[in-house]
Short mmCIF file of C-alpha atoms in Angstrom, two decimals:
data_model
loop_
_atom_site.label_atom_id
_atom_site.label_comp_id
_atom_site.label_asym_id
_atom_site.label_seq_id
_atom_site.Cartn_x
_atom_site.Cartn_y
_atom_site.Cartn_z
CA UNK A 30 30.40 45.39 -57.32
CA UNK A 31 27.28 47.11 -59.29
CA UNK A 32 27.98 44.79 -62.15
CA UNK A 33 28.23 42.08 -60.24
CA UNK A 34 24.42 43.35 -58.67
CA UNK A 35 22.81 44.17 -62.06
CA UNK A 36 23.88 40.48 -63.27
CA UNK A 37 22.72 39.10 -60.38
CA UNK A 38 19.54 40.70 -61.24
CA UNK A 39 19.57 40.07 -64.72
CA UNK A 40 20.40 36.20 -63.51
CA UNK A 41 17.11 36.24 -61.41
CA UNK A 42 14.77 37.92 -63.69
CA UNK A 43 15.39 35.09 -66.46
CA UNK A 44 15.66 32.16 -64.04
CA UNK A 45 11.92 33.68 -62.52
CA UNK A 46 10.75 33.88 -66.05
CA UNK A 47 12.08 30.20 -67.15
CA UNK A 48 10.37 29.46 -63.64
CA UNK A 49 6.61 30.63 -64.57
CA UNK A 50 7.28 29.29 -68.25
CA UNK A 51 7.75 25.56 -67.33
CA UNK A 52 5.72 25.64 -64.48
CA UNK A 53 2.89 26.71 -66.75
CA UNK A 54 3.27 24.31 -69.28
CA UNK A 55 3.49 21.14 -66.32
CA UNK A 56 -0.24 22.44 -65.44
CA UNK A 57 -1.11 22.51 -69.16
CA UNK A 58 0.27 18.90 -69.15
CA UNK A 59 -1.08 17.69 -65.75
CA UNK A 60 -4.47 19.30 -66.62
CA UNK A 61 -4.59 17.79 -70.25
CA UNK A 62 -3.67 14.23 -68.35
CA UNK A 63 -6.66 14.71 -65.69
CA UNK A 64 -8.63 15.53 -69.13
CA UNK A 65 -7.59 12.52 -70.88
CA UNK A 66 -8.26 10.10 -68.14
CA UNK A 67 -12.24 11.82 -67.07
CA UNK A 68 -12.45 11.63 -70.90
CA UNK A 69 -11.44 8.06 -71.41
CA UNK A 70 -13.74 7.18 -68.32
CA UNK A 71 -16.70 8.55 -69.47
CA UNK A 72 -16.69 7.82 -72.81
CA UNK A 73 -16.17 4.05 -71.16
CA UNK A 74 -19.43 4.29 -69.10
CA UNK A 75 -21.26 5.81 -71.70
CA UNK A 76 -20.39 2.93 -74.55
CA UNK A 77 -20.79 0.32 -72.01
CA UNK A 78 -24.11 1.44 -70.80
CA UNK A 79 -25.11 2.28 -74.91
CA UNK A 80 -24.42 -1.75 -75.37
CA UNK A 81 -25.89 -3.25 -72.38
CA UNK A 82 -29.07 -1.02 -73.33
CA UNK A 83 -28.88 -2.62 -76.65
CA UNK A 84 -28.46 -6.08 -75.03
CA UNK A 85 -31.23 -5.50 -72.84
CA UNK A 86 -33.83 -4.27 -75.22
CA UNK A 87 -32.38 -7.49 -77.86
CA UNK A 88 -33.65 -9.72 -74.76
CA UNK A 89 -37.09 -7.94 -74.57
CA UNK A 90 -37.70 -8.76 -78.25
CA UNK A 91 -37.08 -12.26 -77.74
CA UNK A 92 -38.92 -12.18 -74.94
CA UNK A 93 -42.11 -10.78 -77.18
CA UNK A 94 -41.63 -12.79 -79.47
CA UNK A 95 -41.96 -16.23 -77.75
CA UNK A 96 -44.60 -14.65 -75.15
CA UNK A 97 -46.86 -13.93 -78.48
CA UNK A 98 -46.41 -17.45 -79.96
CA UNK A 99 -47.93 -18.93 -76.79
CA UNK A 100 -50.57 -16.44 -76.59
CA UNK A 101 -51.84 -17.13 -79.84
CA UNK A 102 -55.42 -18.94 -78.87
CA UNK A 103 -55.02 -22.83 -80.21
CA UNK A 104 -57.56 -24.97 -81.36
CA UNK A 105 -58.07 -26.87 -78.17
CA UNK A 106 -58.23 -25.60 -74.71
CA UNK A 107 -54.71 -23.91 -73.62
CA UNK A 108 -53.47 -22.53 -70.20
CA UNK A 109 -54.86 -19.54 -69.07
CA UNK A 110 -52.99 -16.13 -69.89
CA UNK A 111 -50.89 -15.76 -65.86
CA UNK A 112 -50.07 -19.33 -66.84
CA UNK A 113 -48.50 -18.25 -70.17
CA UNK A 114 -46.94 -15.46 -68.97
CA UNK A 115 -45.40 -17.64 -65.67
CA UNK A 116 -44.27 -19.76 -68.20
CA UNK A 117 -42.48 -16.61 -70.36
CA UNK A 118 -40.48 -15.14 -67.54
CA UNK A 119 -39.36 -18.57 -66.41
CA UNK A 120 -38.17 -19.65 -70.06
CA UNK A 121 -36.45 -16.44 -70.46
CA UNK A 122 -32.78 -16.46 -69.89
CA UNK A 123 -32.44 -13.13 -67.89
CA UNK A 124 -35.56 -13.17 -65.10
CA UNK A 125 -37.74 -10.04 -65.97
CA UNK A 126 -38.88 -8.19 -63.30
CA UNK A 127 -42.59 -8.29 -64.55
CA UNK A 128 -44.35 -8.43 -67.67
CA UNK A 129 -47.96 -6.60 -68.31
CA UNK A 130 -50.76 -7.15 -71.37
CA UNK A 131 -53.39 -4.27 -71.48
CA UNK A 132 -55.68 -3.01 -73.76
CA UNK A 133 -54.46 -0.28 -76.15
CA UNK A 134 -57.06 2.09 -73.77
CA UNK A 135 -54.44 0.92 -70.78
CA UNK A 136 -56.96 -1.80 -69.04
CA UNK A 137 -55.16 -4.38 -67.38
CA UNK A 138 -55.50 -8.01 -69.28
CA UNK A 139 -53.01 -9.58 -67.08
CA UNK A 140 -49.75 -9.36 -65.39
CA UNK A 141 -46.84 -11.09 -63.87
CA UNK A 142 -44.67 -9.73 -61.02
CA UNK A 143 -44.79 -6.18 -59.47
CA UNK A 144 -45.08 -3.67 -61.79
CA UNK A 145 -44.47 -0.33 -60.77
CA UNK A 146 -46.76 3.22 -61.57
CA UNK A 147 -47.83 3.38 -65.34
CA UNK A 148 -45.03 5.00 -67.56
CA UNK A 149 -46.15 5.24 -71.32
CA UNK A 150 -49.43 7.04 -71.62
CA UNK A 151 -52.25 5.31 -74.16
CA UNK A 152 -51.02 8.70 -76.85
CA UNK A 153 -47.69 7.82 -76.41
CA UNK A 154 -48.18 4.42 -77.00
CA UNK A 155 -50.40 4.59 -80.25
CA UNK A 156 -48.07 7.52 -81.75
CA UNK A 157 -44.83 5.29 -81.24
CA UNK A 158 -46.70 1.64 -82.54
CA UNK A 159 -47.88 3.99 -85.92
CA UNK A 160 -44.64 4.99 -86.54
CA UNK A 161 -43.17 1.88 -85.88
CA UNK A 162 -40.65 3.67 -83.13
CA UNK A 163 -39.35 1.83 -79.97
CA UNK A 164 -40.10 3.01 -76.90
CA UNK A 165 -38.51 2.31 -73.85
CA UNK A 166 -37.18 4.04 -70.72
CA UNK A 167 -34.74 3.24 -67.86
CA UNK A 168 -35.78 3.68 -64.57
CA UNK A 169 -34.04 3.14 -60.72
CA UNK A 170 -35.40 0.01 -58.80
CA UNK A 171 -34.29 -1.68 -55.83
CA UNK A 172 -31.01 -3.60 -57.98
CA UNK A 173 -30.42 -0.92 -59.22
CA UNK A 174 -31.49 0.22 -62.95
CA UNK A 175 -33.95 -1.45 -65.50
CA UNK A 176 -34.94 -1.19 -68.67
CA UNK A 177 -38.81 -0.71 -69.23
CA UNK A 178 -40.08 -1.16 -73.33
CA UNK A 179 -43.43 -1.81 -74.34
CA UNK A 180 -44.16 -3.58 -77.55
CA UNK A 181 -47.53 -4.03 -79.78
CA UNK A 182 -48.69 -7.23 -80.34
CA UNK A 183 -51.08 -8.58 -82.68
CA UNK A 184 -52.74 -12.01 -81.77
CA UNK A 185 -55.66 -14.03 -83.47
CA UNK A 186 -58.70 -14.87 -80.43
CA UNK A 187 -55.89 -13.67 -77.83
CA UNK A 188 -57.13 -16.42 -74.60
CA UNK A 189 -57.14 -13.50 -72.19
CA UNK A 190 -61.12 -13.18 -71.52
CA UNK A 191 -62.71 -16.47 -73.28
CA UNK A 192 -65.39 -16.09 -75.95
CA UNK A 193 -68.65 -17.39 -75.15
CA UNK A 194 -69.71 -21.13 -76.36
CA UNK A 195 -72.55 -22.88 -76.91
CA UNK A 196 -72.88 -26.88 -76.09
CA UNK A 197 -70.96 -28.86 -78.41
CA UNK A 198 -69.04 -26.26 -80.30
CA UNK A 199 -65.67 -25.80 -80.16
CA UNK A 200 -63.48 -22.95 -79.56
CA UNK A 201 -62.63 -20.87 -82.87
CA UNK A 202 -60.45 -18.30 -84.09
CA UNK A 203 -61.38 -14.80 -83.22
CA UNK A 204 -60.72 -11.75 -85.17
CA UNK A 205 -57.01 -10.70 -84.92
CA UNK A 206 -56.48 -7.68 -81.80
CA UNK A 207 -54.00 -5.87 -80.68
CA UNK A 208 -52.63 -5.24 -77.49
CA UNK A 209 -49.88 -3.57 -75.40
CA UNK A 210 -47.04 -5.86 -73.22
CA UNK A 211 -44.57 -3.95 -71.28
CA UNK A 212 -41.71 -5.97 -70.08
CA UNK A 213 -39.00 -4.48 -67.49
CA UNK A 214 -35.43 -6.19 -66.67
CA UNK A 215 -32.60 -5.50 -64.75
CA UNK A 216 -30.60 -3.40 -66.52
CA UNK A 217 -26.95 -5.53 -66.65
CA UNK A 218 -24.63 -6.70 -68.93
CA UNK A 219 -26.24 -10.14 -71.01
CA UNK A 220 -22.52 -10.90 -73.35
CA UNK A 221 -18.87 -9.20 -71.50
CA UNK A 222 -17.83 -10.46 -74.70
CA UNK A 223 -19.42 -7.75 -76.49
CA UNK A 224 -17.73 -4.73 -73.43
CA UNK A 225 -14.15 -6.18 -73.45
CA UNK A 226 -13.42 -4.06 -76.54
CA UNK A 227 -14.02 -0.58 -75.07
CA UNK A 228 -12.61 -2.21 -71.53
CA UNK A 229 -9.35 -2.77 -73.20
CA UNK A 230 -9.38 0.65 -74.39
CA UNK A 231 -10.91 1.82 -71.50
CA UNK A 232 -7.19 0.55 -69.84
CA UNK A 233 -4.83 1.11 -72.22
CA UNK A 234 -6.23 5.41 -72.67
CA UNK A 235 -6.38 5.13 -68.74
CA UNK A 236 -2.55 3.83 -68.81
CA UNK A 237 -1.78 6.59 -71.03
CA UNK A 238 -3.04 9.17 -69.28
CA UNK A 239 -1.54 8.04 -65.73
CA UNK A 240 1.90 7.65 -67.35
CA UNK A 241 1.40 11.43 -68.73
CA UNK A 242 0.16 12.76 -64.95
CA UNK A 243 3.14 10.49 -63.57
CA UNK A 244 5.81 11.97 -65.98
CA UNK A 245 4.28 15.07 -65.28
CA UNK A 246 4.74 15.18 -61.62
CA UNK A 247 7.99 13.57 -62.01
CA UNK A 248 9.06 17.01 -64.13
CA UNK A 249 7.66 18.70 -61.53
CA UNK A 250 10.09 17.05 -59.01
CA UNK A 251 12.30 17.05 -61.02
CA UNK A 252 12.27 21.00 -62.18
CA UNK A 253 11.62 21.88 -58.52
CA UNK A 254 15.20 20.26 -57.42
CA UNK A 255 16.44 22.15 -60.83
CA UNK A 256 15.24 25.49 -59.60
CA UNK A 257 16.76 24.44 -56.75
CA UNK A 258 20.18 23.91 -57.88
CA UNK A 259 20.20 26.67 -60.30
CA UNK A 260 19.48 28.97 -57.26
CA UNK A 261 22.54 27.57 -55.81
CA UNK A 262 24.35 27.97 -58.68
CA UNK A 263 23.41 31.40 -58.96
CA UNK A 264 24.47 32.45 -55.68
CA UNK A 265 27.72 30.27 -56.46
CA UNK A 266 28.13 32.34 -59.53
CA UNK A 267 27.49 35.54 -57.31
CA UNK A 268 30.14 34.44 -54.81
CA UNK A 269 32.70 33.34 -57.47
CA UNK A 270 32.23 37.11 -58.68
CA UNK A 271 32.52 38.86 -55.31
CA UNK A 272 35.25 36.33 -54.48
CA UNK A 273 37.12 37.58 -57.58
CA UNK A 274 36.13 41.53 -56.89
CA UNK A 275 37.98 40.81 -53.39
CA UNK A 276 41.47 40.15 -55.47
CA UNK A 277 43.84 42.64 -56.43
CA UNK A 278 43.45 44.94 -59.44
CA UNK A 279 45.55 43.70 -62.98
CA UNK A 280 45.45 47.53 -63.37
CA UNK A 281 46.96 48.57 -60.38
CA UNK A 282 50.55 49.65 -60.41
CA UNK A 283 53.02 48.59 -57.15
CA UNK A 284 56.01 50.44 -58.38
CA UNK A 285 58.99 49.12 -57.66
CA UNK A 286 57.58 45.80 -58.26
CA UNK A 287 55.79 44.44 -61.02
CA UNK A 288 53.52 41.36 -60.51
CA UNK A 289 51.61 38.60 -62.92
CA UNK A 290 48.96 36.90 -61.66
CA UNK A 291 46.55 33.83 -62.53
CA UNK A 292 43.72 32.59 -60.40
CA UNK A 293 42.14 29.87 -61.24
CA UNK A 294 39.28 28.02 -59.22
CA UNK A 295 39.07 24.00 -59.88
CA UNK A 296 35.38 25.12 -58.62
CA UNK A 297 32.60 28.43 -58.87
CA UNK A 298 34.76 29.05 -55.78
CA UNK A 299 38.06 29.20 -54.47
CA UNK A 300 39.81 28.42 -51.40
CA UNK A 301 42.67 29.74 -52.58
CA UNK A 302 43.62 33.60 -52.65
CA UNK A 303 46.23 36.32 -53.19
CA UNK A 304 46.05 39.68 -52.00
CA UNK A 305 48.75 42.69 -53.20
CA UNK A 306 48.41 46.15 -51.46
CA UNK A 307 50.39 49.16 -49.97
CA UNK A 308 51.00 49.40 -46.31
CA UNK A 309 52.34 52.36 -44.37
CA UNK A 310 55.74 53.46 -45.20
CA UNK A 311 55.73 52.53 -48.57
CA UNK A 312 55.61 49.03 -47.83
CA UNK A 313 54.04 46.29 -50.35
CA UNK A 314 52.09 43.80 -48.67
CA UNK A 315 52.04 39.84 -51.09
CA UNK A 316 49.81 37.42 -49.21
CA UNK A 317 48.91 33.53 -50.77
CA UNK A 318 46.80 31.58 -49.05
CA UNK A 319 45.62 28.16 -49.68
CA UNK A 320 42.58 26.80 -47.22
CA UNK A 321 42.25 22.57 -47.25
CA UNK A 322 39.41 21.40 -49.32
CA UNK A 323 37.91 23.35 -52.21
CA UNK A 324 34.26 24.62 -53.21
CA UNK A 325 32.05 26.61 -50.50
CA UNK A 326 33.79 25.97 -46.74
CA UNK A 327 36.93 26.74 -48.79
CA UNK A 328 35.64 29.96 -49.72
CA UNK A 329 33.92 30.82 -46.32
CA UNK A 330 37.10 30.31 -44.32
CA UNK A 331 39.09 32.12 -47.18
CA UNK A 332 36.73 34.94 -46.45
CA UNK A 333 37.65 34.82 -42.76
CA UNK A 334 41.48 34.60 -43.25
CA UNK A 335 41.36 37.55 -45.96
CA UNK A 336 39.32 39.96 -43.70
CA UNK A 337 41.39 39.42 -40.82
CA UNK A 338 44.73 40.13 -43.10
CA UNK A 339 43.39 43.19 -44.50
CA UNK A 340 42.28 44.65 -41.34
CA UNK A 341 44.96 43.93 -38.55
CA UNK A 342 48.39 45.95 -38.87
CA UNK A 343 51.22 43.14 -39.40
CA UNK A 344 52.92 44.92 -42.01
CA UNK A 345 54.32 47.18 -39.08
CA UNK A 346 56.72 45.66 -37.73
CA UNK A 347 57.93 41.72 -36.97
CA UNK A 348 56.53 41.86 -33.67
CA UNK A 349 53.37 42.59 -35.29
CA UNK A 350 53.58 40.39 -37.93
CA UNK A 351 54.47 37.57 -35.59
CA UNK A 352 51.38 38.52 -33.38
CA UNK A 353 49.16 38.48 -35.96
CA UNK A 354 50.31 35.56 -37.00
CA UNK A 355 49.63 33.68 -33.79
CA UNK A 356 46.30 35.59 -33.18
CA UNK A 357 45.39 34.06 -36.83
CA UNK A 358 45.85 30.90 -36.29
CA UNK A 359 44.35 30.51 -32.74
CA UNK A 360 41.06 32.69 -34.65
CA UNK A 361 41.11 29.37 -37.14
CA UNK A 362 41.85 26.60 -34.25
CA UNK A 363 38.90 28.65 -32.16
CA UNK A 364 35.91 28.97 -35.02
CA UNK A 365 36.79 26.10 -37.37
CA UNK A 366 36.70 22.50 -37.81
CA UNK A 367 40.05 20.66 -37.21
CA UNK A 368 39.90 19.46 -41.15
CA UNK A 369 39.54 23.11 -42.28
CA UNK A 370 43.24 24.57 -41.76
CA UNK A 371 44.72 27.13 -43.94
CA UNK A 372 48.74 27.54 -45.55
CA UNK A 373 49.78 30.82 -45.76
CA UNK A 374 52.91 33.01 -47.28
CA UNK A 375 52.13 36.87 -46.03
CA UNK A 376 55.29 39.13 -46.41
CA UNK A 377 55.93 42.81 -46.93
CA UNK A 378 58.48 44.44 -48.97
CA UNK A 379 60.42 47.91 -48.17
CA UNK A 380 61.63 49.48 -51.10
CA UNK A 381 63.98 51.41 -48.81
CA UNK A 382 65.61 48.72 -47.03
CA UNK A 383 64.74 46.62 -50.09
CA UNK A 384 64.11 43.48 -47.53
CA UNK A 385 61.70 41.37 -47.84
CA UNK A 386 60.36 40.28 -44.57
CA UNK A 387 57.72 37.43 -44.61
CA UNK A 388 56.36 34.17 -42.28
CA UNK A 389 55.37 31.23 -44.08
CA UNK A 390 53.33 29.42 -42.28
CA UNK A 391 52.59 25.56 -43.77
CA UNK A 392 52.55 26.73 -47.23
CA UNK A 393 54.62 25.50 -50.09
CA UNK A 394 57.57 27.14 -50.30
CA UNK A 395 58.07 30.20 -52.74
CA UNK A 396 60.94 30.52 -54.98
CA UNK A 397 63.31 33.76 -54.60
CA UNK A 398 64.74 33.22 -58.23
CA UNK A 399 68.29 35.64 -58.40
CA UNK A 400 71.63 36.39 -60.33
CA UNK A 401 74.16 36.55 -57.76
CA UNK A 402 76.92 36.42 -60.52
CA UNK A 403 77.32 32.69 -61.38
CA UNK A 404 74.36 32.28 -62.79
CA UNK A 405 71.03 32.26 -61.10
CA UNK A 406 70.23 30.74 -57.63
CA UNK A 407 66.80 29.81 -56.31
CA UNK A 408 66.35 30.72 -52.79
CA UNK A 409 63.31 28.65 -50.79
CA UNK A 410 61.77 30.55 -48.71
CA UNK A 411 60.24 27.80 -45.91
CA UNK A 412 60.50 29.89 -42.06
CA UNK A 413 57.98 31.07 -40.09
CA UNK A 414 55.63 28.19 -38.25
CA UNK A 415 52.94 25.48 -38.93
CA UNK A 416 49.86 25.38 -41.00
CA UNK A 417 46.98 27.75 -39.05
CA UNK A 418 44.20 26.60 -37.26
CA UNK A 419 45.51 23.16 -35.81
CA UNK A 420 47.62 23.90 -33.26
CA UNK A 421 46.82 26.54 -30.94
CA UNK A 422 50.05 27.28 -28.95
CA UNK A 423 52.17 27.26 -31.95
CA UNK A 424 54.64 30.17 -32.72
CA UNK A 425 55.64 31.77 -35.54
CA UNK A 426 58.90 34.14 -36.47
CA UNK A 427 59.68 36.67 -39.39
CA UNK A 428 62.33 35.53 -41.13
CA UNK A 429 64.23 38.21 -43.50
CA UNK A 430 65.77 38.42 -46.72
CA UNK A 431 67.76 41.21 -49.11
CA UNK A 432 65.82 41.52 -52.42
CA UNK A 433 68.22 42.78 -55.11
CA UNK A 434 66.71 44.62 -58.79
CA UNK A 435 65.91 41.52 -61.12
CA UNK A 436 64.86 39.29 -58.94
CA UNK A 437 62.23 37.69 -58.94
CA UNK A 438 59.78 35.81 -56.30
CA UNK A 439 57.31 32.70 -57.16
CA UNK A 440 54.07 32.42 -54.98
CA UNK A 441 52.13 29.72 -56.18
CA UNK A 442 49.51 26.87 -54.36
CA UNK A 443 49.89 23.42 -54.57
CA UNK A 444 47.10 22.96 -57.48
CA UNK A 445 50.38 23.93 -59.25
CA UNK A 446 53.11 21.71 -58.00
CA UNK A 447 50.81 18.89 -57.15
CA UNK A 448 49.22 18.88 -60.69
CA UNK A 449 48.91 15.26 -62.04
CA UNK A 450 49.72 13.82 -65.38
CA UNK A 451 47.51 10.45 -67.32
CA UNK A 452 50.19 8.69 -66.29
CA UNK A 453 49.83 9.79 -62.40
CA UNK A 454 53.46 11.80 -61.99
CA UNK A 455 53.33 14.85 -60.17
CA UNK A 456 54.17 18.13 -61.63
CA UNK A 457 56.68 18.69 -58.88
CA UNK A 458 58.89 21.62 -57.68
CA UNK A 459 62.07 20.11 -59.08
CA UNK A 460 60.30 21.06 -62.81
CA UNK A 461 59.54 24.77 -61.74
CA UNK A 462 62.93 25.01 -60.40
CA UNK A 463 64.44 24.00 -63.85
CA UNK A 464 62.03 26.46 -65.77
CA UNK A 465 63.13 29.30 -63.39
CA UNK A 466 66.51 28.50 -64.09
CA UNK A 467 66.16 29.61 -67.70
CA UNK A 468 63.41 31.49 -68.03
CA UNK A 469 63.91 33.81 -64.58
CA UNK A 470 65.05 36.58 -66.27
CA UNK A 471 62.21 37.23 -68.40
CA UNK A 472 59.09 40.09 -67.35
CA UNK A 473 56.59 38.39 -64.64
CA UNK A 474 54.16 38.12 -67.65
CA UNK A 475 56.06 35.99 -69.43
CA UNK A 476 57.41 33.95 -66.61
CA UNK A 477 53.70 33.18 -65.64
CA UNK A 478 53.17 32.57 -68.75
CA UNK A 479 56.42 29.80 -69.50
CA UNK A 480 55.07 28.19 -66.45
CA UNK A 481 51.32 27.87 -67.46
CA UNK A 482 52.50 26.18 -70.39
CA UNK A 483 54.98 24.06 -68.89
CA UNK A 484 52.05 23.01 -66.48
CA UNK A 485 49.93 22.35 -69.37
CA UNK A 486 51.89 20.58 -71.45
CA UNK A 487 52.71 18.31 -68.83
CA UNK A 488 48.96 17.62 -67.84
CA UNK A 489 47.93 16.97 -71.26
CA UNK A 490 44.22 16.20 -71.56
CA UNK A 491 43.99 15.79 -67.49
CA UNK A 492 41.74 18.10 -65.79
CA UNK A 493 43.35 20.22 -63.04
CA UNK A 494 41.88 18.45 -59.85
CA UNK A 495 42.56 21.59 -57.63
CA UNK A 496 42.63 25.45 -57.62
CA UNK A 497 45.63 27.19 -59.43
CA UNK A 498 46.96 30.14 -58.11
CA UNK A 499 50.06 31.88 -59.13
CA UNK A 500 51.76 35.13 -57.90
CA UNK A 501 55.24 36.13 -59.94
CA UNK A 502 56.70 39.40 -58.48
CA UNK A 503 59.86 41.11 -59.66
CA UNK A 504 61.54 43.67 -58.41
CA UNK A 505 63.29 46.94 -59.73
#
């Protein structure tokens, strides 16, 4: 039972470690996906405002450029700057929010919509037109964001305050001048020609990244329903362990008999069992058990049935045994389900009687394999009652036997006899019956043996579809 702790420890420790490990790495992964997707985002917003900007500002040049050829004074009589600059926001294909010519000192020469608080001082100006720099801000307004750029422009006899005349003479060019227009627009996107690019990216690095956070949380599901099950497993494994601690001792002498044993589970857990011990007077105790239906409720009402064997006194006499066997069943008809009955051979032997005394209640028969003198006989050994825990006013009896030295007795669950081949033949108790026949004379190891391989030979590659259990007794 301490090993059984410490590995169950052991077990724990690594499945809590493996636990923290991938849990760790899904945060790395959901975290790098969050990253990936704010990345992909703002690198989006950031090239798509970068271009409109650029489309904006392209706009505002053209803009300058035909606003200066019509400001250019002519040779006759033109319309009067407000005119010109009515004429400039209505021609242009994305309507400014207002346009502004000033003086390079920042006087006012004329203007055309609202213009909002002065932005570019007359430094700022003059340092950016020397070096031939842009300069332009973006600013909030009431639809939302616009681009504000002011540009230098050099015009011969600009028309914005008339030269004076005298009678008869007609206008001429003036001197070339500079001055300052500052045009704002909405800030929006002119060509979606020119965004699809980075929008296609924009979706496919978004797609990406979802289908990382989405396979992600799926392995998070996923690992969290595998934690899950390994924890079962674990305490499976733990119960197949205590289950097999609860058997008999391989080591354990029962002088004057000699037993071979195999238990094996179709499952973690059984709900068959075999228990061996030594009663008072001397007396061996062989119980096999076989509980309907396999895995966990097996094992629970296998747990029931071998605590109540090992603690009542049947062994003591038939009337005992016979009471015990009736209190048994009506514990099973009482506490469990009607589909979870047991089968059960219990018997005791007395070396000093040398009779075997046993009820049998449901289970498959065992074989009392003997040499009587013309050759060996095969006793079944079928009294005692009905299966336990379906009928709760059933009765059971002791039924007796003489044992004499050599013989030998079978106990075995129908995993064994009900074994199926490919070809869908059952294993059968007619086959045992002929192997005894020949090869009952033999120690109980190699008896268990002979029949393990005749069992396995006649599965072939089938898996056994139920638990195997196997008790072979002889007696000195």
């Amino acid at each position: 039972m301490r090993l059984t702790r410490r590995s169950s420890r052991t077990s724990r420790r690594d499945l809590a470690r493996t636990y923290r490990w991938v849990t760790a790495w899904l945060i790395a992964g959901a975290v790098l996906a969050l990253l990936l997707l704010a990345n992909s985002i703002r690198d989006y917003l950031f090239v798509s405002r970068l271009l409109t900007v650029q489309q904006v500002r392209q706009d505002l040049s053209q803009y300058v450029v035909a606003l200066e050829q019509k400001l250019r004074r002519p040779l006759t009589p033109g319309p009067a700057p407000l005119e010109l600059l009515a004429d400039a926001m209505d021609s242009a294909s994305g309507k400014p929010l207002w346009i502004e010519i000033r003086r390079p000192d920042g006087s006012v020469l004329a203007r055309r919509g609202s213009a909002g608080a002065r932005l570019f001082s007359s430094e700022e100006e003059s340092a950016h037109f020397r070096s031939r720099a842009a300069l332009y801000r973006i600013i909030p307004v009431s639809v939302g964001e616009a681009v504000v750029e002011v540009f230098p422009l050099y015009a011969s006899g600009l028309a914005v305050l008339p030269r004076p005349t005298t009678p008869g003479s007609g206008p001429s060019a003036g001197p070339r001048s500079l001055v300052v227009v500052e045009i704002a627009t909405p800030l929006v996107v002119r060509d979606a020609s020119v965004i699809w690019p980075i929008r296609r990216n924009l979706v496919i690095n978004c797609t990406g990244a979802l289908a990382l956070l989405a396979a992600v949380v799926a392995a998070g599901v996923g690992f969290r329903s595998y934690v899950r099950g390994k924890r079962l497993e674990l305490q499976l494994e733990i119960a197949r362990q205590v289950q097999s601690e609860l058997l008999p001792s391989r080591m354990e002498a029962w002088e004057p008999v000699r037993l071979a044993t195999v238990y094996r589970p179709a499952e973690q857990v059984s709900g068959d069992f075999y228990d061996v011990f030594r009663a008072s007077d001397g007396r061996i105790a062989i119980v096999m058990g076989d509980v309907s239906g396999k895995g966990v409720p097996a094992a629970l009402v296998m747990g029931v049935i071998h605590g109540a064997v090992r603690s009542s006194g049947w062994p003591e006499s038939a009337s005992a045994h016979e009471r015990e066997s009736g209190q048994l069943n009506l514990l099973l008809c009482e506490n469990a389900s009607g589909s979870r009955y047991a089968s059960m051979f219990w018997c005791y032997y007395e070396p000093r009687t040398r009779l075997l005394c046993y009820v049998n209640a449901g289970h498959w028969p065992p074989l009392l394999v003997g040499d009587r003198g013309h050759g060996p006989e095969i006793a079944r050994l079928d009294a005692g009652g009905p299966v336990l825990g379906i009928l709760p006013a059933a009765r059971y009896e002791q039924a007796r036997c003489e044992v004499r030295p050599g013989d030998v007795l079978v106990l075995y669950s129908d995993g064994l006899i009900e074994a199926t081949s490919p070809a869908g033949e059952e294993y059968g108790e007619s086959r045992l019956r002929e192997l005894l026949a020949t090869a009952g004379a033999g120690s109980p190891d190699d008896i268990r043996d002979a029949i393990l391989a005749s069992a396995s030979a006649f599965l072939g590659l089938a898996p056994p579809r139920d638990d195997v259990t196997l008790v072979v007794a002889k007696f000195a």
